[in-house]
Tab-separated table of C-alpha atoms in Angstrom:
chain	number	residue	atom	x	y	z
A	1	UNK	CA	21.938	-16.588	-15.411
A	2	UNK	CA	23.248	-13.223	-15.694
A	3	UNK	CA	21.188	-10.080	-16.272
A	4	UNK	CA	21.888	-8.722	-19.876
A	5	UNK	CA	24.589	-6.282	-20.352
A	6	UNK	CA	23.159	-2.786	-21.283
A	7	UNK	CA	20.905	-3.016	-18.299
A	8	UNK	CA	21.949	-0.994	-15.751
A	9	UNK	CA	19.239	-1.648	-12.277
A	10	UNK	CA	18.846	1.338	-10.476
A	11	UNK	CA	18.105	-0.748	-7.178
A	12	UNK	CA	18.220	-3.736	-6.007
A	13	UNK	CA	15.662	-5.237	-3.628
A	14	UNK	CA	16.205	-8.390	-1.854
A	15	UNK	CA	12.999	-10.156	-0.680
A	16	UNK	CA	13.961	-13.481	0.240
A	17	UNK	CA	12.155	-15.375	2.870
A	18	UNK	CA	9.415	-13.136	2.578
A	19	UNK	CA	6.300	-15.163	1.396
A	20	UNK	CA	3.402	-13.945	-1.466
A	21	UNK	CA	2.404	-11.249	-1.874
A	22	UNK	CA	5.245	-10.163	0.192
A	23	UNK	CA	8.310	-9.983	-2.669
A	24	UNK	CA	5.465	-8.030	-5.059
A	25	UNK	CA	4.861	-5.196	-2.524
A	26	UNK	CA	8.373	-4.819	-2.403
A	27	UNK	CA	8.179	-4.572	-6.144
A	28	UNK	CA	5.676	-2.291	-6.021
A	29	UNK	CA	6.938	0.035	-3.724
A	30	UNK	CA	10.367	-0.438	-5.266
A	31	UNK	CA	9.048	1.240	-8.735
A	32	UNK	CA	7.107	3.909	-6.953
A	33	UNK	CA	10.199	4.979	-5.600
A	34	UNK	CA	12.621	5.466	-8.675
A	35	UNK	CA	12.053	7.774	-12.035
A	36	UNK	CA	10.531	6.840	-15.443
A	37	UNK	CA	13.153	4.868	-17.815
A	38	UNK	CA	15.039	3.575	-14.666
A	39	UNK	CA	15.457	-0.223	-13.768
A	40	UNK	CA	14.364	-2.262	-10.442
A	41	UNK	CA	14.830	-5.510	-9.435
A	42	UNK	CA	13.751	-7.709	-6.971
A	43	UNK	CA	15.292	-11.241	-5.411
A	44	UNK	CA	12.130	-13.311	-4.110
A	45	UNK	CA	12.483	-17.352	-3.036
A	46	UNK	CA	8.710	-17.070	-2.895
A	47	UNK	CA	7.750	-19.458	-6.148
A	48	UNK	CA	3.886	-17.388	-6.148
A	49	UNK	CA	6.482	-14.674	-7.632
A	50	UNK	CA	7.455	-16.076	-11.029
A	51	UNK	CA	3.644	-15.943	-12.142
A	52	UNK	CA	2.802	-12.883	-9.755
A	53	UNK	CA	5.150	-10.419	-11.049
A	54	UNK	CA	4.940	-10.546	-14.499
A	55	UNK	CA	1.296	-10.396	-14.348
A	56	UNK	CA	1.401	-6.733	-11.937
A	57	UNK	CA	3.892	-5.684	-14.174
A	58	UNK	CA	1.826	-6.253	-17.666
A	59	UNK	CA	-0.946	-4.968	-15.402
A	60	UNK	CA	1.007	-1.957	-14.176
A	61	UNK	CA	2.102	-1.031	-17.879
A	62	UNK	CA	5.746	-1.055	-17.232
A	63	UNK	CA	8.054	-3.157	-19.157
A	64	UNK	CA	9.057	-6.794	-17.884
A	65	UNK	CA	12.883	-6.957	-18.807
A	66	UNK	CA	13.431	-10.506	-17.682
A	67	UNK	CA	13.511	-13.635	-15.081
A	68	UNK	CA	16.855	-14.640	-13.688
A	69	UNK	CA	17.323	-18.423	-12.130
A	70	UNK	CA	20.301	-17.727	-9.237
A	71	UNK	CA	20.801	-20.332	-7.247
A	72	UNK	CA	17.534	-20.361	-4.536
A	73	UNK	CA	16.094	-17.542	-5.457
A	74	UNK	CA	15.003	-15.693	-8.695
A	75	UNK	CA	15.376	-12.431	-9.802
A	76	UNK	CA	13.162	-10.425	-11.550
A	77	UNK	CA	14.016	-7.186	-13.422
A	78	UNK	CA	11.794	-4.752	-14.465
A	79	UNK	CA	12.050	-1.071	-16.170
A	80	UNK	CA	10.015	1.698	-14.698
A	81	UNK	CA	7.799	2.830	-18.283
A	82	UNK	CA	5.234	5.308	-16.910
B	1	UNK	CA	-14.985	2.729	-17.565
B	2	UNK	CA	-15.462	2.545	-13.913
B	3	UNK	CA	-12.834	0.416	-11.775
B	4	UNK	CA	-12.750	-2.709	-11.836
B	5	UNK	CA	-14.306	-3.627	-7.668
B	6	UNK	CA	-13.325	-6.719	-5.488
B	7	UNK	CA	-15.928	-6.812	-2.598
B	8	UNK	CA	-15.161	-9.257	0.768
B	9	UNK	CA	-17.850	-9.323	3.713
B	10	UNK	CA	-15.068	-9.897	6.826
B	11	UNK	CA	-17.105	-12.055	9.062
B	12	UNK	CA	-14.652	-14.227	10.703
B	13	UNK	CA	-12.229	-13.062	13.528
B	14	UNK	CA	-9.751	-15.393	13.352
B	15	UNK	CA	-5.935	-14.995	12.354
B	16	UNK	CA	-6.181	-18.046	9.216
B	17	UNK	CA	-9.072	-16.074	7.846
B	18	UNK	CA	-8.192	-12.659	8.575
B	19	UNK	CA	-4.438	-13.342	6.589
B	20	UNK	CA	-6.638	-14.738	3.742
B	21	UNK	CA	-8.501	-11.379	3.600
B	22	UNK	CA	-5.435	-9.257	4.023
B	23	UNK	CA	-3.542	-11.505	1.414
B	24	UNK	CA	-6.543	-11.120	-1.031
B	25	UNK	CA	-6.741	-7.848	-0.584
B	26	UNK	CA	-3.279	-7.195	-1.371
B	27	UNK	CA	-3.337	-9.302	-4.560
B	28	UNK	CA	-6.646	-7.010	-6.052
B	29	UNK	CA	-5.088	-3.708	-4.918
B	30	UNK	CA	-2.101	-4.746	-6.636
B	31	UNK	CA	-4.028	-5.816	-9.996
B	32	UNK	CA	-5.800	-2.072	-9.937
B	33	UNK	CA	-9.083	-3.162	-8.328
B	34	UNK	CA	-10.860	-1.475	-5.943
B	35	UNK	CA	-10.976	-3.461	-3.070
B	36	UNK	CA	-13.864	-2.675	-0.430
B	37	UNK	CA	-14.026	-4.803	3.090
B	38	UNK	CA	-17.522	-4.948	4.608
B	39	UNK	CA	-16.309	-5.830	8.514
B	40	UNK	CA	-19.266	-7.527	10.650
B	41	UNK	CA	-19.288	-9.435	13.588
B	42	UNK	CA	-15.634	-11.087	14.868
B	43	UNK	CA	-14.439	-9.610	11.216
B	44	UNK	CA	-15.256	-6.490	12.866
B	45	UNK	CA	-14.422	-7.120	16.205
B	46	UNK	CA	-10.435	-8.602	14.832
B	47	UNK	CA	-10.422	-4.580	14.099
B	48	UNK	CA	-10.766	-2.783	17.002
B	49	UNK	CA	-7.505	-0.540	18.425
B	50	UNK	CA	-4.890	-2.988	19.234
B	51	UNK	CA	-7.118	-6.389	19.229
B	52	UNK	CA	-4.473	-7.735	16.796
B	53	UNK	CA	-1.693	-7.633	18.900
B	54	UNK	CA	-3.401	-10.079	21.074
B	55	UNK	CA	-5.916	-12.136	18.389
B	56	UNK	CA	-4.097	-15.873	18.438
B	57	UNK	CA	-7.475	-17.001	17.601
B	58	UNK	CA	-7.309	-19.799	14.757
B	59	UNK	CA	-10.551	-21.212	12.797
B	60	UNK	CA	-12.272	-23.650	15.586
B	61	UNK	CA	-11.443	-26.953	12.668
B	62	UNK	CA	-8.583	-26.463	12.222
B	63	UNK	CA	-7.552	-25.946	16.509
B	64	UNK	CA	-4.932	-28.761	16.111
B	65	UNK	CA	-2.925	-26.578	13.824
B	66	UNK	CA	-2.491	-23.625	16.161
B	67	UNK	CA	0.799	-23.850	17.597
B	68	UNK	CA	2.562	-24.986	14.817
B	69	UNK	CA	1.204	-22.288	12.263
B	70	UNK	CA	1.832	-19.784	14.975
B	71	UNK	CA	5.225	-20.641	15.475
B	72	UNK	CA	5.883	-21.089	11.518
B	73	UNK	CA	4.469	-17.475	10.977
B	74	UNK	CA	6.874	-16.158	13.588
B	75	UNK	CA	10.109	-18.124	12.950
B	76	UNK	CA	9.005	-17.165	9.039
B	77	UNK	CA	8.464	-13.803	9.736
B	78	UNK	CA	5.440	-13.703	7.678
B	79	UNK	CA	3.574	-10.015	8.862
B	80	UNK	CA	0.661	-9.888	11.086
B	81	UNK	CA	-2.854	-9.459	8.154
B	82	UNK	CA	-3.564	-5.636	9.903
B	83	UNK	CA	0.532	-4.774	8.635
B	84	UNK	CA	-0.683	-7.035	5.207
B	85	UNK	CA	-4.070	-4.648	5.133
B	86	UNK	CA	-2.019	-1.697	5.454
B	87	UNK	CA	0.361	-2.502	3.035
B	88	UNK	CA	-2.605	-2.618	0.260
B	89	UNK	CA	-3.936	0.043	1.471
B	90	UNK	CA	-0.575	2.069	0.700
B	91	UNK	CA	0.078	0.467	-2.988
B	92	UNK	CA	-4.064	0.551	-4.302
B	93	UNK	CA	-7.358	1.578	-3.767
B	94	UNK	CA	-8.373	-0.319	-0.204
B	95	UNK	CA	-11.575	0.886	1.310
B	96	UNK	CA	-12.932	-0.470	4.968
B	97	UNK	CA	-16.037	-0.649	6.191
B	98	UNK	CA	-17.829	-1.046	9.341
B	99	UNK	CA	-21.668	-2.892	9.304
B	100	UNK	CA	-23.437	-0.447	11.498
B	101	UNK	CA	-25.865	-3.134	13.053
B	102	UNK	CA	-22.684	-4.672	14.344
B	103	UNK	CA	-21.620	-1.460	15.942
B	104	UNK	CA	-25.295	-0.942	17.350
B	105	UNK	CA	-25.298	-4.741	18.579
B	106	UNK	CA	-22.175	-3.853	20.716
B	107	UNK	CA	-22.037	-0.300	21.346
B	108	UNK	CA	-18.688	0.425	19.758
B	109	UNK	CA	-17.455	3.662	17.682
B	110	UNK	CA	-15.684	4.702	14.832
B	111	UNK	CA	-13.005	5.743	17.320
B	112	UNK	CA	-12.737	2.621	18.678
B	113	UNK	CA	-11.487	0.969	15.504
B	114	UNK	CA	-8.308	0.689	13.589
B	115	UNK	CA	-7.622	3.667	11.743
B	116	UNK	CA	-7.643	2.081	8.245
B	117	UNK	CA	-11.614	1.839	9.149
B	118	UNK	CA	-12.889	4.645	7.180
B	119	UNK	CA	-16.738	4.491	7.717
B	120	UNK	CA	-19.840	2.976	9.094
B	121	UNK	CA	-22.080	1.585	6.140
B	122	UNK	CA	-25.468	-0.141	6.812
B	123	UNK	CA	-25.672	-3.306	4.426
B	124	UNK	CA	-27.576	-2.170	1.763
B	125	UNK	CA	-25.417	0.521	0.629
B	126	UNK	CA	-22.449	-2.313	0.935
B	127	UNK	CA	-24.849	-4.451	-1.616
B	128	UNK	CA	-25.544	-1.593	-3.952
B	129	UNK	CA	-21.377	-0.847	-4.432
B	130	UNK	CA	-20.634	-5.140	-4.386
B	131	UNK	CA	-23.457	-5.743	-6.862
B	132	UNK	CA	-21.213	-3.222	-9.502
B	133	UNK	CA	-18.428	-5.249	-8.884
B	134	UNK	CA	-16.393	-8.018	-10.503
B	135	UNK	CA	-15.331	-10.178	-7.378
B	136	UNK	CA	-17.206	-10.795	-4.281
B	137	UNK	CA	-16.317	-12.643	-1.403
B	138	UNK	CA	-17.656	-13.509	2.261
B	139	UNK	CA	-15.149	-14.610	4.412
């Protein structure tokens, strides 16, 4: 499934084959790193992820822009809001 | 409002339970807790300089499993629980602890821990900061 159009993602962060809670600290680290308003995404295999991020990133206060199903792996997109 | 605090005594030394810790520890950092490790006996003694690189210790039950979880974490790349620990430590709040009557019992120092090991704490002070807290766990 493709990511909607209109989002652009700032970066990209591939964390397959790295187990829980490794694809979240990737996440994690991944927002840190860019601006406010600005979109990240992450590719994780780990299946801890699909509940795992959405809950840091509800947590977190930033804005969950969607769950991807690619073939093995998922990606999750999410838009830097503070 | 005070933070939110996740509280683990470390007692074991081994790598199973010492991932756990580091894994747990991850997951409240992440969720905005403060996370605060009490480290006594072999938890304490996994942490002193460089013990990791050596610690293939697994939990005594579970002896069987060794080889195969040690070669699964390697051909898996899964990182070692002090890399895990320091990773928390960078994204949250992640506060360690030595128990003094440990370091009494066996003559070690401050200096003679990892550096993520922030203080020596007698019990009772680790009891007054767990009892505030929302999560507490010996391990």
């Amino acid at each position: 499934m493709a990511v909607p159009e209109g989002i652009s993602i700032s970066k990209e962060i591939d964390a397959r084959g790295s187990f829980c809670p490794g694809p979240l600290m990737e996440l994690i680290r991944g927002v840190k790193s860019v601006q406010v308003g600005e979109v990240v995404s992450v590719l994780s295999s780990d299946p801890g992820s699909a509940r795992d991020i959405p809950a840091w990133v509800q947590k977190a206060g930033h804005e969950f822009v969607g769950t991807f199903q690619e073939e093995g792996y998922t990606r999750f997109v999410v838009r830097k809001t503070r | 409002m005070a933070a939110e605090r996740m509280s683990i005594v470390c007692f074991s030394g081994t790598v199973d339970k010492l991932l756990a810790v580091s894994t747990l520890a991850t997951g409240g950092a992440a969720m905005g807790l403060e996370v605060e490790l009490f480290l006594t006996f072999w938890g304490l003694e996994a942490f002193r300089k460089g013990a990791y690189q050596t610690n293939d210790r697994i939990s005594a039950d579970f002896e069987d499993h060794k080889v195969p979880m040690m070669q699964a974490m390697q051909e898996k790349k899964v990182p070692n629980w002090l890399d895990t620990l320091r990773g928390a430590a960078e994204i949250g709040d992640v506060k360690v602890y030595a128990c003094g009557m440990t370091m009494d019992l066996f003559g070690w120092k401050l200096d003679d821990l990892e550096d993520l090991v922030s203080d020596v704490i007698g019990v009772a002070s680790f009891v007054e900061r767990a009892k505030e807290g929302k999560i507490t766990l010996f391990i």
